[in-house]
Coordinates of N, CA, C and O and ligand atoms in Angstrom, one line a residue:
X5 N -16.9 13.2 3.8 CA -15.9 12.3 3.3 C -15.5 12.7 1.9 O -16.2 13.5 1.3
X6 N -14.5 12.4 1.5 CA -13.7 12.7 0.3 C -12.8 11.6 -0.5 O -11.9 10.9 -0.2
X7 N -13.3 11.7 -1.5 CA -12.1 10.6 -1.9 C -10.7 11.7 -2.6 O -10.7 12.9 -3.0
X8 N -9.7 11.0 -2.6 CA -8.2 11.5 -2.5 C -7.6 11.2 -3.9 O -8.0 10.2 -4.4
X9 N -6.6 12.0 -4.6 CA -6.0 11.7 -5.8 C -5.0 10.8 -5.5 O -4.0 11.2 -4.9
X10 N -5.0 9.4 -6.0 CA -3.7 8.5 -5.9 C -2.7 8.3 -7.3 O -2.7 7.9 -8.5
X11 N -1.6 9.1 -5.9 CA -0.6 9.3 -7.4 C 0.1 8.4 -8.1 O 0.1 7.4 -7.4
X12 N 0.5 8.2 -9.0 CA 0.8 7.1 -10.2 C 2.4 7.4 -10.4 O 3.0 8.5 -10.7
X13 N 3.1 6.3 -10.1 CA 4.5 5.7 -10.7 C 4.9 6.4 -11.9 O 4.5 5.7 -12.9
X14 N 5.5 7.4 -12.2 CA 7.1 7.5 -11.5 C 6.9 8.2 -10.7 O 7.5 7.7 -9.7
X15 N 6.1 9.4 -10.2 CA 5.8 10.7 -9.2 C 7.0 10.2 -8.2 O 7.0 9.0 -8.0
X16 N 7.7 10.8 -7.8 CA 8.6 11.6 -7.2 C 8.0 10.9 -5.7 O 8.4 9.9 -5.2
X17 N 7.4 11.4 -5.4 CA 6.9 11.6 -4.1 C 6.5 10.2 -3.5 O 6.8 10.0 -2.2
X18 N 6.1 9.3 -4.1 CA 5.8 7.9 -3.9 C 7.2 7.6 -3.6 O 7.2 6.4 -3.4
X19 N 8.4 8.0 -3.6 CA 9.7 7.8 -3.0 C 10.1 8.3 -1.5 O 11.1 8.0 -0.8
X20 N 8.8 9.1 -1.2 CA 9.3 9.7 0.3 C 9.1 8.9 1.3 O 8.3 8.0 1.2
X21 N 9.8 8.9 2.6 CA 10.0 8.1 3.6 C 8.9 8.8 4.8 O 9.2 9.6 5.7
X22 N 7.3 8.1 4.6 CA 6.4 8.9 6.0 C 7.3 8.5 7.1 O 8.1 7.7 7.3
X23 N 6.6 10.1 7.9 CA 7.0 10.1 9.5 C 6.1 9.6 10.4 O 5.0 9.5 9.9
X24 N 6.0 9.1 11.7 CA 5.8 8.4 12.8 C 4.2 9.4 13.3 O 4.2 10.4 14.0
X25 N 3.3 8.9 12.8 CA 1.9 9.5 13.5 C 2.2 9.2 15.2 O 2.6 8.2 15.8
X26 N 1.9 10.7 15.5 CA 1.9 10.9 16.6 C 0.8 11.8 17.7 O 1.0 11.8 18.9
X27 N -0.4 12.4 16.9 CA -1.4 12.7 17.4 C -2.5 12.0 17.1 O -2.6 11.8 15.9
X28 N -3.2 11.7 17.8 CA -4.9 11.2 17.5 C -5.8 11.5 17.7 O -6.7 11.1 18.5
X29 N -5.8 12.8 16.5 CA -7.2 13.2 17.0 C -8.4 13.3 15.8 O -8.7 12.3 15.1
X30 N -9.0 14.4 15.5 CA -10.4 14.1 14.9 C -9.7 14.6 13.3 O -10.2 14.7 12.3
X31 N -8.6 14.9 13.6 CA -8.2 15.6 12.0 C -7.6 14.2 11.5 O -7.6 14.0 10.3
X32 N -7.0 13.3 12.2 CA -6.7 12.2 11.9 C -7.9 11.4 11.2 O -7.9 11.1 10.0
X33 N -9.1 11.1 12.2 CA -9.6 10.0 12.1 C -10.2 10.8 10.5 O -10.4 10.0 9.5
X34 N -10.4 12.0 10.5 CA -11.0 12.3 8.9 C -10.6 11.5 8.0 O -11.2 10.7 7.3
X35 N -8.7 12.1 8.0 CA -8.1 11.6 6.9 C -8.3 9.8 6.9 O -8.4 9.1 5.8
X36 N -8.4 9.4 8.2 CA -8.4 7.7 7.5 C -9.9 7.3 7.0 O -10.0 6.4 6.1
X37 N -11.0 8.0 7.5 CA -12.1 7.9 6.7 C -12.1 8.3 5.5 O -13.2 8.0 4.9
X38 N -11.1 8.9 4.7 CA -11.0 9.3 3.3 C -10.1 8.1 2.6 O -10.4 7.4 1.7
X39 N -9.4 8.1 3.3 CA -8.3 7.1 3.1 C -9.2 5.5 2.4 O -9.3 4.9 1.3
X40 N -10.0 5.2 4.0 CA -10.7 4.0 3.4 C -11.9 4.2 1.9 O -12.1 3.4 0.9
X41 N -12.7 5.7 2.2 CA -13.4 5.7 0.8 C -13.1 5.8 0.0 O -13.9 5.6 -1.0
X42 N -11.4 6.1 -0.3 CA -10.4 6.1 -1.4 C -10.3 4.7 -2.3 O -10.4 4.5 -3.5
X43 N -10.2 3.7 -1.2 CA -9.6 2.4 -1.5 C -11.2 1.5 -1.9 O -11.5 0.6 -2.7
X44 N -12.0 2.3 -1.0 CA -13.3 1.3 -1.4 C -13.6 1.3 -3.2 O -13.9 0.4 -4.0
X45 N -13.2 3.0 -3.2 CA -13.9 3.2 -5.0 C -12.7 2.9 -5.7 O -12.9 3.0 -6.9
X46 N -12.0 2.8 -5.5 CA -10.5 2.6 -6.4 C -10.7 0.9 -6.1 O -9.8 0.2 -6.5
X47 N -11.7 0.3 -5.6 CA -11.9 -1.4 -5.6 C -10.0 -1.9 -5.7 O -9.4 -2.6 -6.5
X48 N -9.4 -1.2 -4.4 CA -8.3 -1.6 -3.6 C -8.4 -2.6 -2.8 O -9.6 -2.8 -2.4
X49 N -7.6 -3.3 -2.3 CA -7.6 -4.0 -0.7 C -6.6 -3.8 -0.3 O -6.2 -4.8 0.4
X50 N -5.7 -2.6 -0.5 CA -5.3 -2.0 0.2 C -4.8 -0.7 0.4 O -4.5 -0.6 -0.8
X51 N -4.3 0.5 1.0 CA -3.8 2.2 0.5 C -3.0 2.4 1.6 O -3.1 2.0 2.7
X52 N -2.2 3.1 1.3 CA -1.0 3.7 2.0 C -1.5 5.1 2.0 O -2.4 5.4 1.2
X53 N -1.0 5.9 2.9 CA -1.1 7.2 3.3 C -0.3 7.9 2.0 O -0.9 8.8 1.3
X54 N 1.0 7.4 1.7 CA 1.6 8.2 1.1 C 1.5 8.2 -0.4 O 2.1 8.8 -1.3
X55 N 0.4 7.1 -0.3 CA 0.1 6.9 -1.9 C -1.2 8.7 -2.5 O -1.4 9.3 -3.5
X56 N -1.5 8.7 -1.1 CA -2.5 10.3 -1.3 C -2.0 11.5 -1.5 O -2.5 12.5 -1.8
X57 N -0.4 11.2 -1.2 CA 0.3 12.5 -1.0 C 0.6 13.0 0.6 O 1.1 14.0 0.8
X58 N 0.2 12.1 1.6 CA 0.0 12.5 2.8 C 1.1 11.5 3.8 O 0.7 10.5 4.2
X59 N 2.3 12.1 4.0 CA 3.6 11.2 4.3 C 3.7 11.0 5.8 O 4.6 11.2 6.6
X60 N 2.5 10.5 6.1 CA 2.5 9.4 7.7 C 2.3 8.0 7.7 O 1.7 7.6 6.7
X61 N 2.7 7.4 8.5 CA 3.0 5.9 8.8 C 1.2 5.5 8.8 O 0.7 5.8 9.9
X62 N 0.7 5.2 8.3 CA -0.6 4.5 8.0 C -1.3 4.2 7.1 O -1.2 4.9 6.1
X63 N -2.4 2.9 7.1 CA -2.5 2.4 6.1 C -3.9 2.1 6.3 O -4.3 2.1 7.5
X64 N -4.5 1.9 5.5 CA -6.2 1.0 5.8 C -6.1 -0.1 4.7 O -5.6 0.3 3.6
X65 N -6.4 -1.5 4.8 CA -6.7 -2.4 4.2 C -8.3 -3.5 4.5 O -8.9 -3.3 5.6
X66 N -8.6 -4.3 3.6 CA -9.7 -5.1 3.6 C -9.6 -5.8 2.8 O -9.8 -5.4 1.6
X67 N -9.0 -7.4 3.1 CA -8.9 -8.1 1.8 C -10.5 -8.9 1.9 O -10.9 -9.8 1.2
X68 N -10.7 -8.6 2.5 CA -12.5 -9.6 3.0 C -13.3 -9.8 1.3 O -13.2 -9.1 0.3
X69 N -13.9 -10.8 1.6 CA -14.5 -11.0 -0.1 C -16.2 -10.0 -0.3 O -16.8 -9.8 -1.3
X70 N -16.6 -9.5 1.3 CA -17.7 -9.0 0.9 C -17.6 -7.3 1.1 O -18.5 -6.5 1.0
X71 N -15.8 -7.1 1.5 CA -15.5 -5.5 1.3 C -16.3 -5.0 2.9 O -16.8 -3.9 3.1
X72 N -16.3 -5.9 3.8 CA -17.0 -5.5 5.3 C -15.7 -5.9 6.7 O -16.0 -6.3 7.8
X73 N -14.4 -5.8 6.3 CA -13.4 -5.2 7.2 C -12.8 -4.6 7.0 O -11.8 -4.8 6.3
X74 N -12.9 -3.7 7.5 CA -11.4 -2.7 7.0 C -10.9 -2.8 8.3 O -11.4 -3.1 9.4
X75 N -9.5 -2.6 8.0 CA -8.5 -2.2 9.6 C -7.6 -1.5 9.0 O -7.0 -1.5 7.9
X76 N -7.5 -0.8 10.2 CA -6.4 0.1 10.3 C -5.4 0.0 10.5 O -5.3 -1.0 11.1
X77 N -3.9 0.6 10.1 CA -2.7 0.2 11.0 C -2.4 1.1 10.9 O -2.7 1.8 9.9
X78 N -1.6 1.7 12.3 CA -0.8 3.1 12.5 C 0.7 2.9 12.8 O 0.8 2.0 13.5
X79 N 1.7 3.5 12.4 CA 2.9 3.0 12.8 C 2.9 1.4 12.2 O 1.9 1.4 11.5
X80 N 3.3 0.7 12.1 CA 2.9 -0.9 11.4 C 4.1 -0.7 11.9 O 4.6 0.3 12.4
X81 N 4.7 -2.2 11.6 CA 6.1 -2.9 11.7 C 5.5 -4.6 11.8 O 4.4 -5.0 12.3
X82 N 6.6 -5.3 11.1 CA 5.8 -6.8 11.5 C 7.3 -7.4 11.4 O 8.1 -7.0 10.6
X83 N 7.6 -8.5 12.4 CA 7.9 -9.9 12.1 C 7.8 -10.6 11.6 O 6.7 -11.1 11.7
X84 N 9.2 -11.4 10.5 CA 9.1 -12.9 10.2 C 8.8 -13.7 11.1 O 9.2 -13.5 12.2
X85 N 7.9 -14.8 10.8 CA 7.7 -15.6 12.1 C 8.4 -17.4 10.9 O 9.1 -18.3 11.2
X86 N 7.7 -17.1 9.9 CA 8.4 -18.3 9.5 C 9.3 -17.5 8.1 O 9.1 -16.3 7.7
X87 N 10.5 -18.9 7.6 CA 11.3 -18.5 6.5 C 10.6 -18.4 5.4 O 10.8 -17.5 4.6
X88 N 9.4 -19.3 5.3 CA 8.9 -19.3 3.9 C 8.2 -18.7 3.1 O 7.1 -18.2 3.4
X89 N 8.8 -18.7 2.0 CA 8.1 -17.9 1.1 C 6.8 -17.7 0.7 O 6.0 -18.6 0.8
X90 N 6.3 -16.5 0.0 CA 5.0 -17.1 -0.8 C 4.9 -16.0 -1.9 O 5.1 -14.8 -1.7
X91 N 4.6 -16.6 -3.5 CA 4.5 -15.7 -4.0 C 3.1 -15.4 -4.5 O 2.2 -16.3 -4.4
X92 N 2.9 -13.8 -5.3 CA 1.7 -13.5 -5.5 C 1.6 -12.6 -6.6 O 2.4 -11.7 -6.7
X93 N 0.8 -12.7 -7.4 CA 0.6 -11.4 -8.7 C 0.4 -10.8 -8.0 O -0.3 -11.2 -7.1
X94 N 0.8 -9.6 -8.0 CA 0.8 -8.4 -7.4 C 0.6 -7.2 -8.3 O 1.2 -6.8 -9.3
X95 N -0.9 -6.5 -7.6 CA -1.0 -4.9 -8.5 C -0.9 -4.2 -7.8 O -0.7 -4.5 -6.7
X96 N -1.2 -2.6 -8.3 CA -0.8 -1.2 -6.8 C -1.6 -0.1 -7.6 O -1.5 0.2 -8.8
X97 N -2.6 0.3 -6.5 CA -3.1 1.6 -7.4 C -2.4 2.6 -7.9 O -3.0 3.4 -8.6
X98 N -0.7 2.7 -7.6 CA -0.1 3.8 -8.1 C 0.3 3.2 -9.4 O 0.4 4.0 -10.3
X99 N 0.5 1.7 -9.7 CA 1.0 1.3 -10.9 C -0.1 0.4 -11.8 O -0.1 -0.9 -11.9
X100 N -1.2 1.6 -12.4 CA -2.5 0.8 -12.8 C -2.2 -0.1 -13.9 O -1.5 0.3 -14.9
X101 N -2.8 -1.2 -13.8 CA -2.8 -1.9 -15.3 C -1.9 -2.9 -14.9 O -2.3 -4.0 -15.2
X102 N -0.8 -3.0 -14.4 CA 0.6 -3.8 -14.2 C 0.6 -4.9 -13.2 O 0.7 -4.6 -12.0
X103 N 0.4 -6.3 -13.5 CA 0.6 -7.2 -12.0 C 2.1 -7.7 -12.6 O 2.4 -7.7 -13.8
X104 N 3.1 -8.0 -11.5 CA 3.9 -9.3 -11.6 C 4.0 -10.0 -10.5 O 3.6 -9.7 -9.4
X105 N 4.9 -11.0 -10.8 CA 4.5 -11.8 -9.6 C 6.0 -11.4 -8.6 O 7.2 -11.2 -8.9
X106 N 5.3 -11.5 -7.5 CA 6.4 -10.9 -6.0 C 6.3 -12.1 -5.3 O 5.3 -12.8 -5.4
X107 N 7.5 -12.2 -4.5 CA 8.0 -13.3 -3.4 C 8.5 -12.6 -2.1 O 9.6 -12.0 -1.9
X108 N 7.4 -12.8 -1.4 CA 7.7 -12.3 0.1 C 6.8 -13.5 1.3 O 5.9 -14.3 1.3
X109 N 8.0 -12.7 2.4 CA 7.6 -14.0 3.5 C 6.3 -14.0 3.7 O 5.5 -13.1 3.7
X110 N 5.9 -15.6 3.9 CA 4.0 -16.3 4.1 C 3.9 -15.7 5.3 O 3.0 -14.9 5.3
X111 N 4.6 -15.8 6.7 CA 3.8 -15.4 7.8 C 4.3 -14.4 8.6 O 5.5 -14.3 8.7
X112 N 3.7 -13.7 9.1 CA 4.2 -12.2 9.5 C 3.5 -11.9 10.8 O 2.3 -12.2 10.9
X113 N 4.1 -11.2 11.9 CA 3.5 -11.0 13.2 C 3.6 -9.4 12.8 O 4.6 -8.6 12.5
X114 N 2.4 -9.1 12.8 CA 2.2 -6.9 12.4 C 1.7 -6.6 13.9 O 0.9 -7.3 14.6
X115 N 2.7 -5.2 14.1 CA 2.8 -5.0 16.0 C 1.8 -3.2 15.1 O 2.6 -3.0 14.2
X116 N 1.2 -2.6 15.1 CA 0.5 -1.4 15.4 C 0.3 -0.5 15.8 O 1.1 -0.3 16.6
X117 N -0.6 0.5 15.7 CA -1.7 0.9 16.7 C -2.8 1.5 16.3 O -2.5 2.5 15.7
X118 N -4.3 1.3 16.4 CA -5.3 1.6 16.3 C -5.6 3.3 16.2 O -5.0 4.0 17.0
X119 N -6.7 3.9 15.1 CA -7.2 4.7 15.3 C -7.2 6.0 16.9 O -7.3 7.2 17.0
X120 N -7.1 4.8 17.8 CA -7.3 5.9 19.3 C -5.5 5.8 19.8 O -5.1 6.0 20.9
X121 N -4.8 5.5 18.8 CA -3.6 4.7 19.6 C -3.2 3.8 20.2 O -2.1 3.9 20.7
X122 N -3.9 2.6 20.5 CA -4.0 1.6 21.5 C -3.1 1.0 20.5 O -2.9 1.4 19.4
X123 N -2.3 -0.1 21.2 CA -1.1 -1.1 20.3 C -1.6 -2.1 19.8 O -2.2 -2.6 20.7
X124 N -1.8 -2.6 18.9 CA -2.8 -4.5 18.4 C -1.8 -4.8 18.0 O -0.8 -4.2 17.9
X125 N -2.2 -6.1 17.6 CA -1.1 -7.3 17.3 C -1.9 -8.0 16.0 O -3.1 -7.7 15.8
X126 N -1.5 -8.6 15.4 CA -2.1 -9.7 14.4 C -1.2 -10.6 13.4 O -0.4 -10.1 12.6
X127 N -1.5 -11.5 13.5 CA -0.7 -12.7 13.2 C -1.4 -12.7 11.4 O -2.6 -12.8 11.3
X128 N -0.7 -12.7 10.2 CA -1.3 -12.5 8.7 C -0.7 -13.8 8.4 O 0.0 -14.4 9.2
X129 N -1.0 -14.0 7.5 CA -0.5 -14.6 6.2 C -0.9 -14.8 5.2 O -2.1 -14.4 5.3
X130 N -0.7 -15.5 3.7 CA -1.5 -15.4 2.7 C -1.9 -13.7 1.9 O -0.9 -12.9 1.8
X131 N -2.7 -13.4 1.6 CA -2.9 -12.5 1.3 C -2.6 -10.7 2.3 O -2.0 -9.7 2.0
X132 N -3.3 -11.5 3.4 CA -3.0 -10.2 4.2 C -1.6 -10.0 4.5 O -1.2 -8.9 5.0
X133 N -0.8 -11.2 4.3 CA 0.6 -11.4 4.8 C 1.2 -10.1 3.7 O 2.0 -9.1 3.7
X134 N 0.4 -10.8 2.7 CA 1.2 -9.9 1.1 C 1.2 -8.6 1.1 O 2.2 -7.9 1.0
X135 N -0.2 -7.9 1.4 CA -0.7 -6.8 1.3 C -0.2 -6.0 2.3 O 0.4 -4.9 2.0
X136 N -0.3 -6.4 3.6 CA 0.3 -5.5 4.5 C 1.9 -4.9 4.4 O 2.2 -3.7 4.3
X137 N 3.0 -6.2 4.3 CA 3.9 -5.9 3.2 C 4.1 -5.0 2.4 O 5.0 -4.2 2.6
X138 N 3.3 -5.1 1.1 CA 3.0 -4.0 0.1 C 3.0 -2.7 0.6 O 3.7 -1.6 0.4
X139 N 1.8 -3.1 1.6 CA 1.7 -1.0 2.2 C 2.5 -0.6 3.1 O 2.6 0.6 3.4
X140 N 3.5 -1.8 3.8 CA 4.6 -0.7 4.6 C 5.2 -0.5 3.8 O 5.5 0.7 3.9
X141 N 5.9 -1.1 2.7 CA 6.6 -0.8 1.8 C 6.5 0.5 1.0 O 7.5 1.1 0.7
X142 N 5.2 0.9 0.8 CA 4.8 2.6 0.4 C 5.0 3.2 1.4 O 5.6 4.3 1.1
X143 N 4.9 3.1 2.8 CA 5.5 4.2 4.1 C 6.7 4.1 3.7 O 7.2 5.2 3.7
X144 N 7.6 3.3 3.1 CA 8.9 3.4 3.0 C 9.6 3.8 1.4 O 10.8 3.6 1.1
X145 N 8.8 4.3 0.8 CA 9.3 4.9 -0.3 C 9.4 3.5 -1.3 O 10.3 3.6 -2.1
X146 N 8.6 2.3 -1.3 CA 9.1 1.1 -2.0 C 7.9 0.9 -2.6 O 6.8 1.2 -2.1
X147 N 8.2 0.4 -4.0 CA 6.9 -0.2 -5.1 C 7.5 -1.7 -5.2 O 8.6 -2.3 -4.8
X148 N 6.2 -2.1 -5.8 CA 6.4 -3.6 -6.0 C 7.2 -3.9 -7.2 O 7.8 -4.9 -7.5
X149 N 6.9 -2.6 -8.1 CA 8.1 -2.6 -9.5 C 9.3 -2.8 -9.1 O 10.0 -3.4 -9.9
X150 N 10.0 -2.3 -7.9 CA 11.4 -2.2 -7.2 C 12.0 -3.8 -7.0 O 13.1 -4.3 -6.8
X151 N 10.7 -4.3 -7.1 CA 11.3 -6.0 -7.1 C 11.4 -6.8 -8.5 O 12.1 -7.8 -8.6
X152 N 10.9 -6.4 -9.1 CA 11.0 -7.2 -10.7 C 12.3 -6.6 -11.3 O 13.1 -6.0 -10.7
X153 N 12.3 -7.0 -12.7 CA 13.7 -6.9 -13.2 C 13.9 -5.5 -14.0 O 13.0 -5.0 -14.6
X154 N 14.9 -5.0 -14.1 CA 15.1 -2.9 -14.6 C 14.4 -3.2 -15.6 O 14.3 -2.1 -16.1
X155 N 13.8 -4.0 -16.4 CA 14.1 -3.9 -17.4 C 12.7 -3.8 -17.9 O 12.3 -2.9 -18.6
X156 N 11.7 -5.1 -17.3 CA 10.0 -4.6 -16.9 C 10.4 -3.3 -16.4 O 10.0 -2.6 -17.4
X157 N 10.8 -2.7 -15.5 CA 10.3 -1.4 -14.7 C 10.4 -0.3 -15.5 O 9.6 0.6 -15.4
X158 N 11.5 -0.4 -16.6 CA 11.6 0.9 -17.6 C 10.2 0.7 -18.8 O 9.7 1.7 -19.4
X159 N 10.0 -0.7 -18.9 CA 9.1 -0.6 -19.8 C 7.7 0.3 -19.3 O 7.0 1.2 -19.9
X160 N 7.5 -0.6 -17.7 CA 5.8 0.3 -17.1 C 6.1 1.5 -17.2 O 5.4 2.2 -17.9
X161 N 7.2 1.9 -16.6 CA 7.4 3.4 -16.0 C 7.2 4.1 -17.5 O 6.4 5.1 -17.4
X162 N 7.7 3.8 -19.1 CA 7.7 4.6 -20.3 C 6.0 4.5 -20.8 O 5.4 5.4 -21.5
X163 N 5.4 3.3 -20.3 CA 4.0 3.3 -20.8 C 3.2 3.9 -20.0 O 2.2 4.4 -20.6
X164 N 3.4 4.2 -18.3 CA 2.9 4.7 -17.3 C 2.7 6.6 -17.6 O 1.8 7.4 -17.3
X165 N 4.1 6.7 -18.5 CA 4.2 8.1 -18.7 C 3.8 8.5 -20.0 O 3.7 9.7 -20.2
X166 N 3.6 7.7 -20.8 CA 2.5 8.2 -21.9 C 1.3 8.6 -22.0 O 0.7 9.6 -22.5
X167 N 0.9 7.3 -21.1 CA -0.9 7.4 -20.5 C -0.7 9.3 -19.6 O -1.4 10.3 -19.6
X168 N 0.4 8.9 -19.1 CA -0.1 10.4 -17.9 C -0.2 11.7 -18.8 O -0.6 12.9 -18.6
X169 N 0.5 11.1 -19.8 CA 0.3 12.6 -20.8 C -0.7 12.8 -21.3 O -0.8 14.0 -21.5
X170 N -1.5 12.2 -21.7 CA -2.6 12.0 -22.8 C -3.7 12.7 -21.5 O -4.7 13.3 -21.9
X171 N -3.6 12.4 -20.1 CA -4.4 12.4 -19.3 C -4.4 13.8 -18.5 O -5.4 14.2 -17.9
X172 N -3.4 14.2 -18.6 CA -2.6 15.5 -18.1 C -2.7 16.8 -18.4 O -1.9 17.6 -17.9
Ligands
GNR2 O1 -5.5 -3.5 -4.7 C1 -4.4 -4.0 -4.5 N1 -4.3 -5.3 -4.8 C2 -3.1 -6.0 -4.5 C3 -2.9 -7.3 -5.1 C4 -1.8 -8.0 -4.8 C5 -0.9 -7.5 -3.9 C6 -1.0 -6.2 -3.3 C7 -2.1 -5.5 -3.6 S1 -2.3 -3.9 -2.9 C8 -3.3 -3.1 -4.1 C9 -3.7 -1.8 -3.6 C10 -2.5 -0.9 -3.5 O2 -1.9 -0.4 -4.4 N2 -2.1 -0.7 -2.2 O3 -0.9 -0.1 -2.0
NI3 NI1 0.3 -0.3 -3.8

């Protein structure tokens, strides 16, 4: 197992649009075993693929309070099921240090597919409603800064890139 470099806001690359996993095999299941030991030590509850640098449609999350679920999603996509909103402070391991608060729909139907490819279904809301959100949003080239106002975003993005210098 390995844990993975998760790149940090502005990087370029956290803008790319992953492609559609299409093989399932043992080079896969590595990477999502990395994936999850990524998020366990980065004390995430949730990671996108393309937050590693690695631009496929998948994610592992665990918002569990004792860190003993993880699940997978391959391909993701979800359904509004109701209008209502919910909002939540929201952080992202690409944008350390930074919460604000985000408003996205409470309940969500997420269509999948498992590790072997099999299709699941699951009905979120609340937290998991948030998070899963969040990480298709990184398959799709989107931060949670992309919702707040230019004006927060120029500030993280100029303090985001001082830190990277000093660190660099
Ligand atoms: O660890 C994380 N916490 C979090 C809190 C509120 C809303 C979303 C998240 S996801 C984040 C991990 C991460 O950056 N996933 O992409
Ligand atoms: Ni994130």
């Amino acid at each position: 197992m390995a844990i993975l470099q998760i790149l940090e806001f502005p990087d370029p690359r956290l803008r790319k649009i992953a492609a559609p996993v299409t093989v399932f095999d043992a080079e896969l299941h590595v990477f999502i075993d990395d994936l999850l030991e990524t998020m366990y030590e980065a004390e995430g509850i949730g990671l996108a693929a393309t937050q590693v640098n690695v631009h496929k449609r998948l994610l592992v999350l665990d918002v569990s309070e004792n860190k003993d679920s993880p699940h997978v999603l391959i391909n993701p996509s979800f359904e509004v099921i109701e209008d209502e909103l919910t909002e939540y402070d929201e952080g992202c391991l690409s944008v350390p240090g930074f919460y604000e608060t985000v408003s996205r729909p409470k309940t969500i139907k997420v269509s999948a597919q498992n590790r072997s490819g099999a299709s699941l279904e699951l009905n979120a809301e609340g937290i998991l409603s948030t998070c899963v959100q969040h990480e298709i949003d990184h398959l799709d080239g989107k931060l949670f800064v992309d919702y707040i106002s230019a004006l927060k975003r120029t500030r993280i993005r100029h303090k985001l890139e001082k830190d990277q210098k000093k660190t660099t």
